[in-house]
Coordinates of C-alpha atoms and ligand atoms in Angstrom, one line a residue:
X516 CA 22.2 -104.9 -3.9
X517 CA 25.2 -104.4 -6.5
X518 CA 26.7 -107.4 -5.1
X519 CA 23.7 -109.2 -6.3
X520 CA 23.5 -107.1 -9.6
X521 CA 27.0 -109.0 -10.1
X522 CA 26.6 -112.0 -8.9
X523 CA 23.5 -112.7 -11.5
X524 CA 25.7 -111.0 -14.2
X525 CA 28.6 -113.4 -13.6
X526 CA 26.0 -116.3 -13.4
X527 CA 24.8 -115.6 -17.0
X528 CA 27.8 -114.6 -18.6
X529 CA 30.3 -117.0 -16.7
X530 CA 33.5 -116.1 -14.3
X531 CA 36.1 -114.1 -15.8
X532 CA 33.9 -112.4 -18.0
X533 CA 32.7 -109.9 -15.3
X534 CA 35.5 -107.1 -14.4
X535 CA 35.6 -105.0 -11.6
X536 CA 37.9 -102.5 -10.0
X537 CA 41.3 -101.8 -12.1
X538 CA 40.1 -103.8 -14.9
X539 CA 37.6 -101.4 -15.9
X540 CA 39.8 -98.9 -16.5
X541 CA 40.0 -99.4 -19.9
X542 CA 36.2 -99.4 -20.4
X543 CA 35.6 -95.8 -18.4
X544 CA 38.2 -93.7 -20.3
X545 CA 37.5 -92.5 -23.5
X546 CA 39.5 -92.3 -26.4
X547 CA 40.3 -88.2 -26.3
X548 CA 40.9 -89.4 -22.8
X549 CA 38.7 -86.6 -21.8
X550 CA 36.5 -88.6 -19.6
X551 CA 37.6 -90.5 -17.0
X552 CA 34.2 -92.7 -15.8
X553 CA 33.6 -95.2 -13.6
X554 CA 32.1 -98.6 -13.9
X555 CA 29.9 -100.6 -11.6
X556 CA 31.0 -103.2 -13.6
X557 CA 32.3 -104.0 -17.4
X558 CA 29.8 -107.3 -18.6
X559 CA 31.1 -109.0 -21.8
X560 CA 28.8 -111.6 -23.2
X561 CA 29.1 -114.3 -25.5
X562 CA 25.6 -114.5 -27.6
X563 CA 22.2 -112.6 -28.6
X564 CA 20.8 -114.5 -25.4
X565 CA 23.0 -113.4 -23.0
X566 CA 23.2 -109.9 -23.7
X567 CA 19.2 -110.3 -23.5
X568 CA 19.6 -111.3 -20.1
X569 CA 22.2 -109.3 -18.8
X570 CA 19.3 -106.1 -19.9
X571 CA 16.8 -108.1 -17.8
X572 CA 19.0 -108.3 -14.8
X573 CA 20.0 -104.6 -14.8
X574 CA 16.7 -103.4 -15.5
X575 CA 15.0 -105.9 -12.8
X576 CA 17.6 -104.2 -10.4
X577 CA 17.2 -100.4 -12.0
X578 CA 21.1 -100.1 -13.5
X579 CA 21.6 -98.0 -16.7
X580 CA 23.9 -99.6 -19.5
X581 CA 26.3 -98.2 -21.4
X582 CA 26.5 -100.6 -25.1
X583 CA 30.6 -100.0 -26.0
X584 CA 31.9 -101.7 -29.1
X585 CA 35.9 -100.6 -29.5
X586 CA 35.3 -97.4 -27.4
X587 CA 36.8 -95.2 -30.5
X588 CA 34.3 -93.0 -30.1
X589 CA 35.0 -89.3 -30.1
X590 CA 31.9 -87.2 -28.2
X591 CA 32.1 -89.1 -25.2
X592 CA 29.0 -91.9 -25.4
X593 CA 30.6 -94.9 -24.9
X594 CA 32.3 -94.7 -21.4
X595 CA 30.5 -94.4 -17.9
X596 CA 29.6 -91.6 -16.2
X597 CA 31.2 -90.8 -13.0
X598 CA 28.5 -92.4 -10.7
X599 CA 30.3 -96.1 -10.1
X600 CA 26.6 -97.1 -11.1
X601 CA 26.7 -98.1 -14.6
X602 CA 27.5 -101.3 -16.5
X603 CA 29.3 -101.4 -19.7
X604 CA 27.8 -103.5 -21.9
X605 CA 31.0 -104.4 -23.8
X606 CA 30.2 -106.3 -27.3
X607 CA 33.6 -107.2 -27.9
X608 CA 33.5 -111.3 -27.5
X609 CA 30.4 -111.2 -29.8
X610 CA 32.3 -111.2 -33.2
X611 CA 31.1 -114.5 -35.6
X612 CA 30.4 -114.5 -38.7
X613 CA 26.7 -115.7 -38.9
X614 CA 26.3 -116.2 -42.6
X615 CA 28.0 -114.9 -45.9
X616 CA 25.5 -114.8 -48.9
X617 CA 27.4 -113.9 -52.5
X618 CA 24.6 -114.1 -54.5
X619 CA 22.3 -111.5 -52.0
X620 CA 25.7 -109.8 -52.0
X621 CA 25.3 -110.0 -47.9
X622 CA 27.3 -110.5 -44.6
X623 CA 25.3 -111.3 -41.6
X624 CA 28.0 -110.8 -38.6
X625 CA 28.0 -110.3 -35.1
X626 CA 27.9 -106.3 -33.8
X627 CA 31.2 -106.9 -31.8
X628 CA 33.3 -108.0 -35.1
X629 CA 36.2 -105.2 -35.6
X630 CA 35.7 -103.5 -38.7
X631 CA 39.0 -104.3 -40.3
X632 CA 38.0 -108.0 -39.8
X633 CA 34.3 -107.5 -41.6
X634 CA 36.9 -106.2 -44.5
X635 CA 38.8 -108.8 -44.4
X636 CA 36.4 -111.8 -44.1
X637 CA 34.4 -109.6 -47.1
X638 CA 37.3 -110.0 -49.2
X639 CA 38.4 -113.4 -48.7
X640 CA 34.6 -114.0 -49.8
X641 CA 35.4 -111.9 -53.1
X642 CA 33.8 -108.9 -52.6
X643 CA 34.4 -105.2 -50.8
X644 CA 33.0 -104.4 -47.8
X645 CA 33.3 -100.3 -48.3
X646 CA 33.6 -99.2 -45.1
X647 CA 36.6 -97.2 -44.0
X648 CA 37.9 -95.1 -41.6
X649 CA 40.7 -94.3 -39.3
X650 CA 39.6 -96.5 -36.2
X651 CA 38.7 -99.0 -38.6
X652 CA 41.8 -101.5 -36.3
X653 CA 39.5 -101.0 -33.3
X654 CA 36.1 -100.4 -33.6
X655 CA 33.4 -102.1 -34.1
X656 CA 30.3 -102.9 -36.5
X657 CA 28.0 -102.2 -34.0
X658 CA 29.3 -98.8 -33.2
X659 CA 29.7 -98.3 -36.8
X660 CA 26.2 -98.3 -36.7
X661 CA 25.2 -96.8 -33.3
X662 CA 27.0 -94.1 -34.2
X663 CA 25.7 -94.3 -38.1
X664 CA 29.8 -93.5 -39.0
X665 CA 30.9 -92.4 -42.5
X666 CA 34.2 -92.6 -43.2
X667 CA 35.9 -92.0 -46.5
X668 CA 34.1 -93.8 -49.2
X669 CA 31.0 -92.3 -48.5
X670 CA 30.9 -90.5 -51.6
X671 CA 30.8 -93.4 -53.8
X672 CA 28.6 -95.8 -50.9
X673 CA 27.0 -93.6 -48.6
X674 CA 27.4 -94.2 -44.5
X675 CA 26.8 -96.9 -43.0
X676 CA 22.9 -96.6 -42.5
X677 CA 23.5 -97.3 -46.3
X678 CA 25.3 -100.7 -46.1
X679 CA 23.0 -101.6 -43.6
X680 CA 20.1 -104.2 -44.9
X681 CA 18.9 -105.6 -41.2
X682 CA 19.4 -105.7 -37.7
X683 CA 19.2 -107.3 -34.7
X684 CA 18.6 -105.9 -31.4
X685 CA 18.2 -106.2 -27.9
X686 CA 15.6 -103.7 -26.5
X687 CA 15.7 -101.5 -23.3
X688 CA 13.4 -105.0 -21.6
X689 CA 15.4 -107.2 -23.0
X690 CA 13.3 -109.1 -26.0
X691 CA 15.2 -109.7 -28.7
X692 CA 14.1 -107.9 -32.3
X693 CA 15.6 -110.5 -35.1
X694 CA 15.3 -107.9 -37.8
X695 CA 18.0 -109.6 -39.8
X696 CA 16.0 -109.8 -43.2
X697 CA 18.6 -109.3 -45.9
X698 CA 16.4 -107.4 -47.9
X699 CA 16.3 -104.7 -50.3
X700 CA 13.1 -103.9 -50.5
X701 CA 10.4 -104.2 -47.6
X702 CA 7.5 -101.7 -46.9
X703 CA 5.6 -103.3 -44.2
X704 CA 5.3 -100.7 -41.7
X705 CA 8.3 -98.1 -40.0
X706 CA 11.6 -98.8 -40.6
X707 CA 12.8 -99.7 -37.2
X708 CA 16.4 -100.9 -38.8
X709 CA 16.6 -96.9 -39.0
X710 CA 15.5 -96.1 -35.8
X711 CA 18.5 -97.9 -34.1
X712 CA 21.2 -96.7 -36.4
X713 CA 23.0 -93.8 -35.3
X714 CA 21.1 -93.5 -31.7
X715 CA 24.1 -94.0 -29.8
X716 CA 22.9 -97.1 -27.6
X717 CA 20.1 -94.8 -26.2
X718 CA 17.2 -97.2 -28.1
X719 CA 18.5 -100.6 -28.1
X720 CA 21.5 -102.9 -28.4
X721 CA 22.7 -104.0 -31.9
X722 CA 23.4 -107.8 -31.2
X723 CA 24.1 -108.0 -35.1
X724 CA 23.3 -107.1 -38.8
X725 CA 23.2 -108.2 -42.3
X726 CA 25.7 -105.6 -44.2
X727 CA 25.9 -105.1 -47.9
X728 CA 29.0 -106.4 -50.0
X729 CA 29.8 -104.8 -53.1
X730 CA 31.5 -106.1 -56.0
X731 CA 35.6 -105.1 -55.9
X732 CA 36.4 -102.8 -58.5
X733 CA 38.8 -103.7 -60.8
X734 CA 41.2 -100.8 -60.0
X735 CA 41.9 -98.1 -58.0
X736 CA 43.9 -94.8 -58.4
X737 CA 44.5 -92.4 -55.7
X738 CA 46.0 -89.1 -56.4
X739 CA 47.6 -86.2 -53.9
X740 CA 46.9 -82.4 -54.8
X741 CA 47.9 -79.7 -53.8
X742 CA 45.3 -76.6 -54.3
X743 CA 44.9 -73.0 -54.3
X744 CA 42.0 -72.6 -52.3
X745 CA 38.7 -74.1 -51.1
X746 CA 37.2 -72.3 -54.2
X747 CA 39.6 -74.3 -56.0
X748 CA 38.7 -77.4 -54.0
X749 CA 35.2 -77.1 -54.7
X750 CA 35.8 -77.0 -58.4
X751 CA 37.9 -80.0 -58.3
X752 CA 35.2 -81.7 -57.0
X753 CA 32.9 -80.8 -59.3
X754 CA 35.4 -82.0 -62.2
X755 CA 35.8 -85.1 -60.6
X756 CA 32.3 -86.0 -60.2
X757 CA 32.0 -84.7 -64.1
X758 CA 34.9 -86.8 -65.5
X759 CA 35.1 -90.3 -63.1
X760 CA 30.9 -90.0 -63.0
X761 CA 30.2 -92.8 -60.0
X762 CA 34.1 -94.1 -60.3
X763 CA 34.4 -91.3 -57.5
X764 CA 35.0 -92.8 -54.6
X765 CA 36.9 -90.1 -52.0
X766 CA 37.3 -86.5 -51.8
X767 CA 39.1 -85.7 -48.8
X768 CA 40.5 -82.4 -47.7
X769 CA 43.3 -81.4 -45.7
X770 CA 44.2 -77.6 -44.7
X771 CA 48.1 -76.9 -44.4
X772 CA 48.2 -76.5 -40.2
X773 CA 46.5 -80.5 -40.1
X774 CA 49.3 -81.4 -42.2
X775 CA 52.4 -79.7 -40.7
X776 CA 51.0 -81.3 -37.3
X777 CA 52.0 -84.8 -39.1
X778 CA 54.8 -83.6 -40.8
X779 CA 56.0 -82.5 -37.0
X780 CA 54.7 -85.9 -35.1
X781 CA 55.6 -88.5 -38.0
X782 CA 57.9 -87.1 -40.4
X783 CA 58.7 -90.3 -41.6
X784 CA 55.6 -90.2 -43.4
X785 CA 57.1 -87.6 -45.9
X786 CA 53.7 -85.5 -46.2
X787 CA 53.8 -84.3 -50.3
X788 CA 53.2 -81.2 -51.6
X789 CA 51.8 -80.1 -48.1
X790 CA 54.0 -76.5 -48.6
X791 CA 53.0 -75.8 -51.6
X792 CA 49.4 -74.5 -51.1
X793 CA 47.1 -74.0 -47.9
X794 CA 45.2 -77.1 -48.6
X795 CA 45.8 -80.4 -50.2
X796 CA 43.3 -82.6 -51.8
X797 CA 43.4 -86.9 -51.5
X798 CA 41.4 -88.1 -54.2
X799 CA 40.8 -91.9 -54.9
X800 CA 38.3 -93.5 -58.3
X801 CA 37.3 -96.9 -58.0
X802 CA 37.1 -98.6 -61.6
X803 CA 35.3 -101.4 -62.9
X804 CA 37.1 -102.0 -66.3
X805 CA 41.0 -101.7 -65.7
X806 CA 43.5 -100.0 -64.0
X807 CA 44.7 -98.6 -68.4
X808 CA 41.2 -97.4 -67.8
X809 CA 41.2 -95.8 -64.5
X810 CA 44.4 -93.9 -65.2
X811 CA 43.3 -92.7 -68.7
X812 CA 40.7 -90.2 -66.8
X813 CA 42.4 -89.6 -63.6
X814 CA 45.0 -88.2 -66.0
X815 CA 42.7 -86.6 -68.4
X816 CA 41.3 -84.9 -65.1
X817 CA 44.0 -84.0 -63.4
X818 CA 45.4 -82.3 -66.9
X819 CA 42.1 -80.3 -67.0
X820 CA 42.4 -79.1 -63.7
X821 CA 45.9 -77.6 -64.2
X822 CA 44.9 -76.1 -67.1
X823 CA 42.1 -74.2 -65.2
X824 CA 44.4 -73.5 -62.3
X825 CA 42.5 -75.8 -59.6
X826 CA 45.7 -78.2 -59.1
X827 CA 49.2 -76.4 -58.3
X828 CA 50.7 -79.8 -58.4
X829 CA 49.8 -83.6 -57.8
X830 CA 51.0 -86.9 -57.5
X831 CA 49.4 -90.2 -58.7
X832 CA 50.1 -93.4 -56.5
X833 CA 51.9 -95.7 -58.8
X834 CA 51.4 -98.7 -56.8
X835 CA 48.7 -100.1 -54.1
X836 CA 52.1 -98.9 -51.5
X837 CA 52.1 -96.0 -52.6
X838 CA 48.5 -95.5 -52.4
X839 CA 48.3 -97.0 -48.9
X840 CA 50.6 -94.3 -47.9
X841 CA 49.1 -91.6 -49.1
X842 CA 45.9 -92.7 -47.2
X843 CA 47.8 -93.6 -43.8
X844 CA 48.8 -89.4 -44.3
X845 CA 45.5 -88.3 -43.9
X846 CA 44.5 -91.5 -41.1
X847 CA 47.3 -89.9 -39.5
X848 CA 46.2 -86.4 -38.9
X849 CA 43.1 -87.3 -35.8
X850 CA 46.6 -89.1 -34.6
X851 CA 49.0 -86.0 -34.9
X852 CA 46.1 -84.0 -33.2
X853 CA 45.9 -85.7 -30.2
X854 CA 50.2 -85.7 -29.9
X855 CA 50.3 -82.2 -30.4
X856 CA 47.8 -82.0 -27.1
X857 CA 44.2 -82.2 -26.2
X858 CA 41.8 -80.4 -28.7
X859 CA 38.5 -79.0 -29.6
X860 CA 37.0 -80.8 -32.3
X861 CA 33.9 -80.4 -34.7
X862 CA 32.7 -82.6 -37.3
X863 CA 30.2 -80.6 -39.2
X864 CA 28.6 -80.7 -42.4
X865 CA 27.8 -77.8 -45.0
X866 CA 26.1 -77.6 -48.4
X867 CA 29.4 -78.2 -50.2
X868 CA 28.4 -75.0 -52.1
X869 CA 28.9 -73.2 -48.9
X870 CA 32.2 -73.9 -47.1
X871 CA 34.6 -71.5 -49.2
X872 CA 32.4 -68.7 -47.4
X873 CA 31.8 -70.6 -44.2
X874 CA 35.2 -71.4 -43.4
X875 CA 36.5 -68.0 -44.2
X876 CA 34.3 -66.2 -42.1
X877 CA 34.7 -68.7 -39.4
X878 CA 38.7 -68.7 -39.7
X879 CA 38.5 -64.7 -38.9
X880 CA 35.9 -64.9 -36.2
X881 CA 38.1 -66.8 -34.4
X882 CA 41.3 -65.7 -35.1
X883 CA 39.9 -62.7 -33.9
X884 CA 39.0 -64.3 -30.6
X885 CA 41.8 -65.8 -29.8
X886 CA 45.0 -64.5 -31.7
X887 CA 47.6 -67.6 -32.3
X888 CA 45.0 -70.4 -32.7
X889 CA 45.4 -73.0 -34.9
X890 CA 42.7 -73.8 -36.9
X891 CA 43.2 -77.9 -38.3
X892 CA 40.7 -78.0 -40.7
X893 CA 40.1 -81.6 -43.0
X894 CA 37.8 -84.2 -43.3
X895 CA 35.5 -85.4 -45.9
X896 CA 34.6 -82.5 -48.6
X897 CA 33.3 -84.7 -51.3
X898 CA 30.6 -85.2 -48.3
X899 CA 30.5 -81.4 -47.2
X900 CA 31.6 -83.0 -44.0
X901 CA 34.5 -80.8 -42.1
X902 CA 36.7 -81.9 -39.1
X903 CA 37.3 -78.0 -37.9
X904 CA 39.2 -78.6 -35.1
X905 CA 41.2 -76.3 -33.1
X906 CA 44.8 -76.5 -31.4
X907 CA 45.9 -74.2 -28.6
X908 CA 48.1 -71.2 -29.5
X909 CA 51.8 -71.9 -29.6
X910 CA 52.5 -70.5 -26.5
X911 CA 49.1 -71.9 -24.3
X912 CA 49.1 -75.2 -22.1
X913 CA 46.7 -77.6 -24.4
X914 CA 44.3 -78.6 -21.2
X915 CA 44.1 -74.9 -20.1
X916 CA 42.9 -74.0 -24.3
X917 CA 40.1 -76.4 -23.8
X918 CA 39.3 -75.7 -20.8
X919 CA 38.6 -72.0 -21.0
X920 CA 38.4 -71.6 -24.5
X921 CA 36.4 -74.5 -26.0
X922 CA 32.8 -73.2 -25.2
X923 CA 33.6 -69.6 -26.9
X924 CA 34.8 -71.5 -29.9
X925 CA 32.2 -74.2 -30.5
X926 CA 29.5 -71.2 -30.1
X927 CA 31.0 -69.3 -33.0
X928 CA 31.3 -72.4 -35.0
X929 CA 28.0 -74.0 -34.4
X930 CA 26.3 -70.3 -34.7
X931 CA 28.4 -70.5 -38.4
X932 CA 27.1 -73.7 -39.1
X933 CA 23.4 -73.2 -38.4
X934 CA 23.5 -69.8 -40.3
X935 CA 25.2 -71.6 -43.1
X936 CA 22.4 -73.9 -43.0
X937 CA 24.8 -76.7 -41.7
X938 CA 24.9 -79.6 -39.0
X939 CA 26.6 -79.4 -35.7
X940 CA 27.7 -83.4 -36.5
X941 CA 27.9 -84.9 -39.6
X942 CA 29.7 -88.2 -38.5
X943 CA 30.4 -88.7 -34.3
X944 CA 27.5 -88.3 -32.9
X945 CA 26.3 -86.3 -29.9
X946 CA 27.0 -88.3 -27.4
X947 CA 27.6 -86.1 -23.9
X948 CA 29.5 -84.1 -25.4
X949 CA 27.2 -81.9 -27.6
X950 CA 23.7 -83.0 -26.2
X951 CA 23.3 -79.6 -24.7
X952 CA 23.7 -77.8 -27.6
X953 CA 21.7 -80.1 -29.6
X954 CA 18.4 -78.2 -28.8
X955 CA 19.4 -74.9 -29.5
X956 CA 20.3 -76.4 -33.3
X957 CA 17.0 -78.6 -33.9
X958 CA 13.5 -77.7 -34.3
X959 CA 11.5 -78.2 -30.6
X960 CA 9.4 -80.6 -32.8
X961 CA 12.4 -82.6 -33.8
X962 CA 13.6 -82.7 -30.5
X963 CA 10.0 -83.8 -28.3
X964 CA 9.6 -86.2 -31.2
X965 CA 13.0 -87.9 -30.1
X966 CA 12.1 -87.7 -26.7
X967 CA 9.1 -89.3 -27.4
X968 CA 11.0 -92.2 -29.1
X969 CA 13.2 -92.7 -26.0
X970 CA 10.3 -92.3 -23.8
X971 CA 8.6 -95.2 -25.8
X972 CA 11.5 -97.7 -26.0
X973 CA 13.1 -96.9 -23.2
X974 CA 10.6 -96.1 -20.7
X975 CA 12.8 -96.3 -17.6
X976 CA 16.1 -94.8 -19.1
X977 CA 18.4 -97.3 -18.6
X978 CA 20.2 -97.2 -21.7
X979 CA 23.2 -95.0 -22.3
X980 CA 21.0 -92.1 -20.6
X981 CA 22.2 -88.3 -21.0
X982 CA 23.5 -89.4 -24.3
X983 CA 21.6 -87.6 -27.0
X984 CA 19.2 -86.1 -25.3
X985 CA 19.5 -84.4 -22.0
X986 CA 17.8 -86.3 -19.4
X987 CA 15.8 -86.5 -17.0
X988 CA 12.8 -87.4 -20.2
X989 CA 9.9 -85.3 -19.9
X990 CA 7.0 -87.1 -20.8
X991 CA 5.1 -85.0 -23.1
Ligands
LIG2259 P1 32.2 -97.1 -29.3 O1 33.1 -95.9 -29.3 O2 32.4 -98.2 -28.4 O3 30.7 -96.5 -29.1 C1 30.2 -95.4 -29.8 C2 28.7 -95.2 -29.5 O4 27.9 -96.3 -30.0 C3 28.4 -95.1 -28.0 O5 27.3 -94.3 -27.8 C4 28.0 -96.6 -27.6 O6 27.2 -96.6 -26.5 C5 27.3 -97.0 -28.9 N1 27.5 -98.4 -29.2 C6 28.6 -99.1 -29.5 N2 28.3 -100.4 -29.8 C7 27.0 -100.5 -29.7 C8 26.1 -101.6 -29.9 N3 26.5 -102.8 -30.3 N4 24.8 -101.4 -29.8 C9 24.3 -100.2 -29.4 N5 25.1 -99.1 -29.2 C10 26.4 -99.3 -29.3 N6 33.9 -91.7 -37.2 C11 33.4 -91.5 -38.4 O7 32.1 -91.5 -38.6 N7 34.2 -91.3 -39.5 C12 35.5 -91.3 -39.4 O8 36.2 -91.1 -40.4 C13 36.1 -91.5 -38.2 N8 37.4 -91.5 -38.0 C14 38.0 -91.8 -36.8 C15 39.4 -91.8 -36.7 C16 39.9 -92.1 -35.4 C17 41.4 -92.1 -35.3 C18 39.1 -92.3 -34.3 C19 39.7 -92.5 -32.9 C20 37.7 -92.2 -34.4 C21 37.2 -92.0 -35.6 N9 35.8 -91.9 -35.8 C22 35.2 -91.7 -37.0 C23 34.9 -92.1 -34.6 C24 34.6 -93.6 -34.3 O9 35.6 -94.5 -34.7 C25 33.3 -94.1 -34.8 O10 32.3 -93.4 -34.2 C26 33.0 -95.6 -34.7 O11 31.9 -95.9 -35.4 C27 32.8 -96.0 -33.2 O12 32.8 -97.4 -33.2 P2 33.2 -98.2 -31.8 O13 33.0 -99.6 -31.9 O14 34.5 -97.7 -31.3 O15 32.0 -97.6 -30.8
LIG2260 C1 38.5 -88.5 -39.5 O1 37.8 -88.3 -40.5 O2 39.7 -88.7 -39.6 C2 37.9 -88.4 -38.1 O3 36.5 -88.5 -38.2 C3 38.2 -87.0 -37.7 C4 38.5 -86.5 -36.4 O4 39.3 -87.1 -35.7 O5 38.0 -85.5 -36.0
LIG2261 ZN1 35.7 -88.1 -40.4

């Protein structure tokens, strides 16, 4: 029966575009390289048509898809279970550019299309496609938006649900939804554009979207702090948003043990300032008048915040180089993580208000638990979005640190977060990884109205199921 399952696959999407065997590897390991699935097959289709077909076939023959754009992501939802009975869906041939509209200030590209290259093809048209992150050389629009990611410009232009004016999608029967209305306004009836984003290919597959472009800025300053503590950080921010008003475009944290892992793993980077206080702070202002401008009140700022003891030092990028440097620092730290050994990782999110309190009672809960862990602790404060990640004890095998250690920890952080009146994921998603512990974190009407959603679209479970939500459904 798979046999046939393939041979119709390979008849719609053509020979060489079906792999089996060792050429799946790729596709069924994940990038933590925690998972290592396996594939019925990996299908990669050329258009909106064939995808729509290849949904028909697997669900005429009962096979559950996996949708997998670059296969960046981190909570374990785009790789294949273990089973041998699922097809990838891989996106990555469907990358064209289907229309670039300056005056609607719109891109309408394929879901496949690697993010750098939606920046790229953005800019050459003139504008900024403000959209960034660390996997940004590798993954793709669509999981940008499966996963709803954020990045670090989502102070200034909110996640990607936020650049995102239409979609279109291939449902769980395979009919094609061309929601691909560039509009800014439209109130007839539910959002479905909403429904889709972030859900992780459980709903639908993203085929394509029309993404907003925003007008460059005419300068941009980034500056490198180094601060006395999240109190501190937290008061910075609230200066920044005071003096640069929307100019503000990042606000990024890092605590000292994220930054010694980079300064051990790439010390040709030349981390700044990273010894001279427990955290640093990158910030970056976007201007639209001039770079005489931009500097005038990222000076003026950073003058104030010395003056109020919030800064211990800092350094402003005197060139787009320099800059570029400064950022590939803190891209580097998810990097220096994963050299330094496998990891636990969180990426939660706080009332900003609330993470000077929430990390220091977190930090001593589990030092207490386990004496000699290293607590790596950055991400996106401007957002109130924290990567608190954890790396084994000095002295502990990384593999056997996750292995025993991981649940303990994620329960004193999650427990933490809820009590903070937090989220257990501000940016990855749940994927496998935390769909468990999902329910214990979200009202029971929250999670039977998802259910409910999945039920409704996806009636027979076939796409990405146990991602999310923990299956089998339950009808309600
Ligand atoms: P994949 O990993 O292939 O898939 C992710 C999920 O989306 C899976 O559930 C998959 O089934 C689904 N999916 C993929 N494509 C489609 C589609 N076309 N239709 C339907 N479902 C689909 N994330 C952030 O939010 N912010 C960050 O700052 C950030 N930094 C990162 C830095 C590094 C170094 C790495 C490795 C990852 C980082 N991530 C970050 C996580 C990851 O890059 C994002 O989640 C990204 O959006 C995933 O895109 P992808 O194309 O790789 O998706
Ligand atoms: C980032 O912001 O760099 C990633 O989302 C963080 C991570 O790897 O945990
Ligand atoms: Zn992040």
């Amino acid at each position: 029966m798979h046999a046939d399952l393939i041979a119709a696959l390979t008849a719609i999407v053509g020979e060489g575009h079906v792999l089996t065997g060792h050429a799946t590897a790729e596709y069924a390991t994940d990038w933590r390289q925690r998972l290592q699935g396996q594939a019925l097959c990996v299908v990669r289709p050329g258009s909106t048509d064939e995808v729509a077909q290849v949904v028909r076939a697997c669900a005429a023959a009962g096979v559950s898809i996996v949708p997998q754009g670059g296969n960046t992501g981190l909570v374990e939802g785009s790789v294949p279970d273990g089973s041998g009975r699922q097809v990838v869906l891989s996106l990555r041939r469907m990358h064209a550019v289907r229309a670039i509209d300056p005056d609607n200030l719109t891109i309408t590209v394929e879901a496949g299309c690697v993010l750098q290259n939606v920046q790229a093809l953005v800019q050459e048209a003139g504008f900024l496609f403000p959209l960034s992150l660390g996997a940004e050389g590798s993954c793709t629009l669509g999981g940008n938006l499966a996963t709803n990611a954020g990045g670090t410009q989502v102070v200034r232009y909110g996640n990607t649900r936020d650049l995102c004016l239409g979609l279109e999608v291939v449902t769980a029967d395979g009919q094609v939804w061309d929601g691909l209305l560039g509009l800014r306004k439209d109130n007839t009836g539910y959002d479905l554009r909403h429904l889709f984003i972030g859900s992780e290919g459980t709903l639908g597959v993203i085929t394509a979207a029309s993404m907003r472009m925003v007008p460059q800025p005419a300068a941009q300053l980034t500056a490198w702090t180094a601060v006395p503590s999240l109190d501190a950080a937290n008061a910075l921010l609230a200066l920044a948003h005071q003096h640069l008003a929307s100019a503000l475009t990042g606000f990024e944290l890092m605590n000292q043990q994220a930054l010694a892992l980079v300064d051990l793993h790439y010390p040709h980077l030349r981390v700044p300032l990273w010894q001279q206080g427990p955290f640093c702070v990158l910030l970056e202002a976007s201007d639209s008048e001039s770079e005489a401008h931009a500097r005038t009140l990222f000076e003026r700022l950073l003058e104030l915040a010395m003056e109020k003891e919030l800064v211990l030092d800092a350094v402003i990028a005197e060139s787009v180089q320099q800059a570029h440097d400064l950022w590939h620092i803190r891209e580097s730290i998810t990097l220096a993580q994963a050299a330094e050994g496998v990891n636990v990782k969180h990426d939660i999110s706080l009332p900003i208000s609330r993470i000077p309190a929430f990390v220091a009672e977190t930090d001593a809960a589990l030092h207490a638990l386990l004496p000699g862990i290293r607590l790596v602790n950055f991400g996106h404060l401007g957002d109130g979005n924290l990567h608190y990640n954890a790396q084994a004890p000095e002295d502990m095998e990384a593999r056997a640190f996750v292995a025993d250690h991981e649940e303990c920890i994620g329960e004193v952080v999650y427990r933490n977060v809820h009590r903070f009146g937090g989220s257990i994921s501000a940016e990855h998603g749940i994927g496998s990884l935390k769909r468990e512990k999902l329910p214990h974190y979200k009202s029971p009407v929250a999670m039977q109205l998802m259910q409910r959603i999945k039920s409704a679209l996806d009636p027979q479970n076939l796409l990405n199921p146990g991602r999310v939500l923990v299956g089998p459904r339950t009808d309600p």
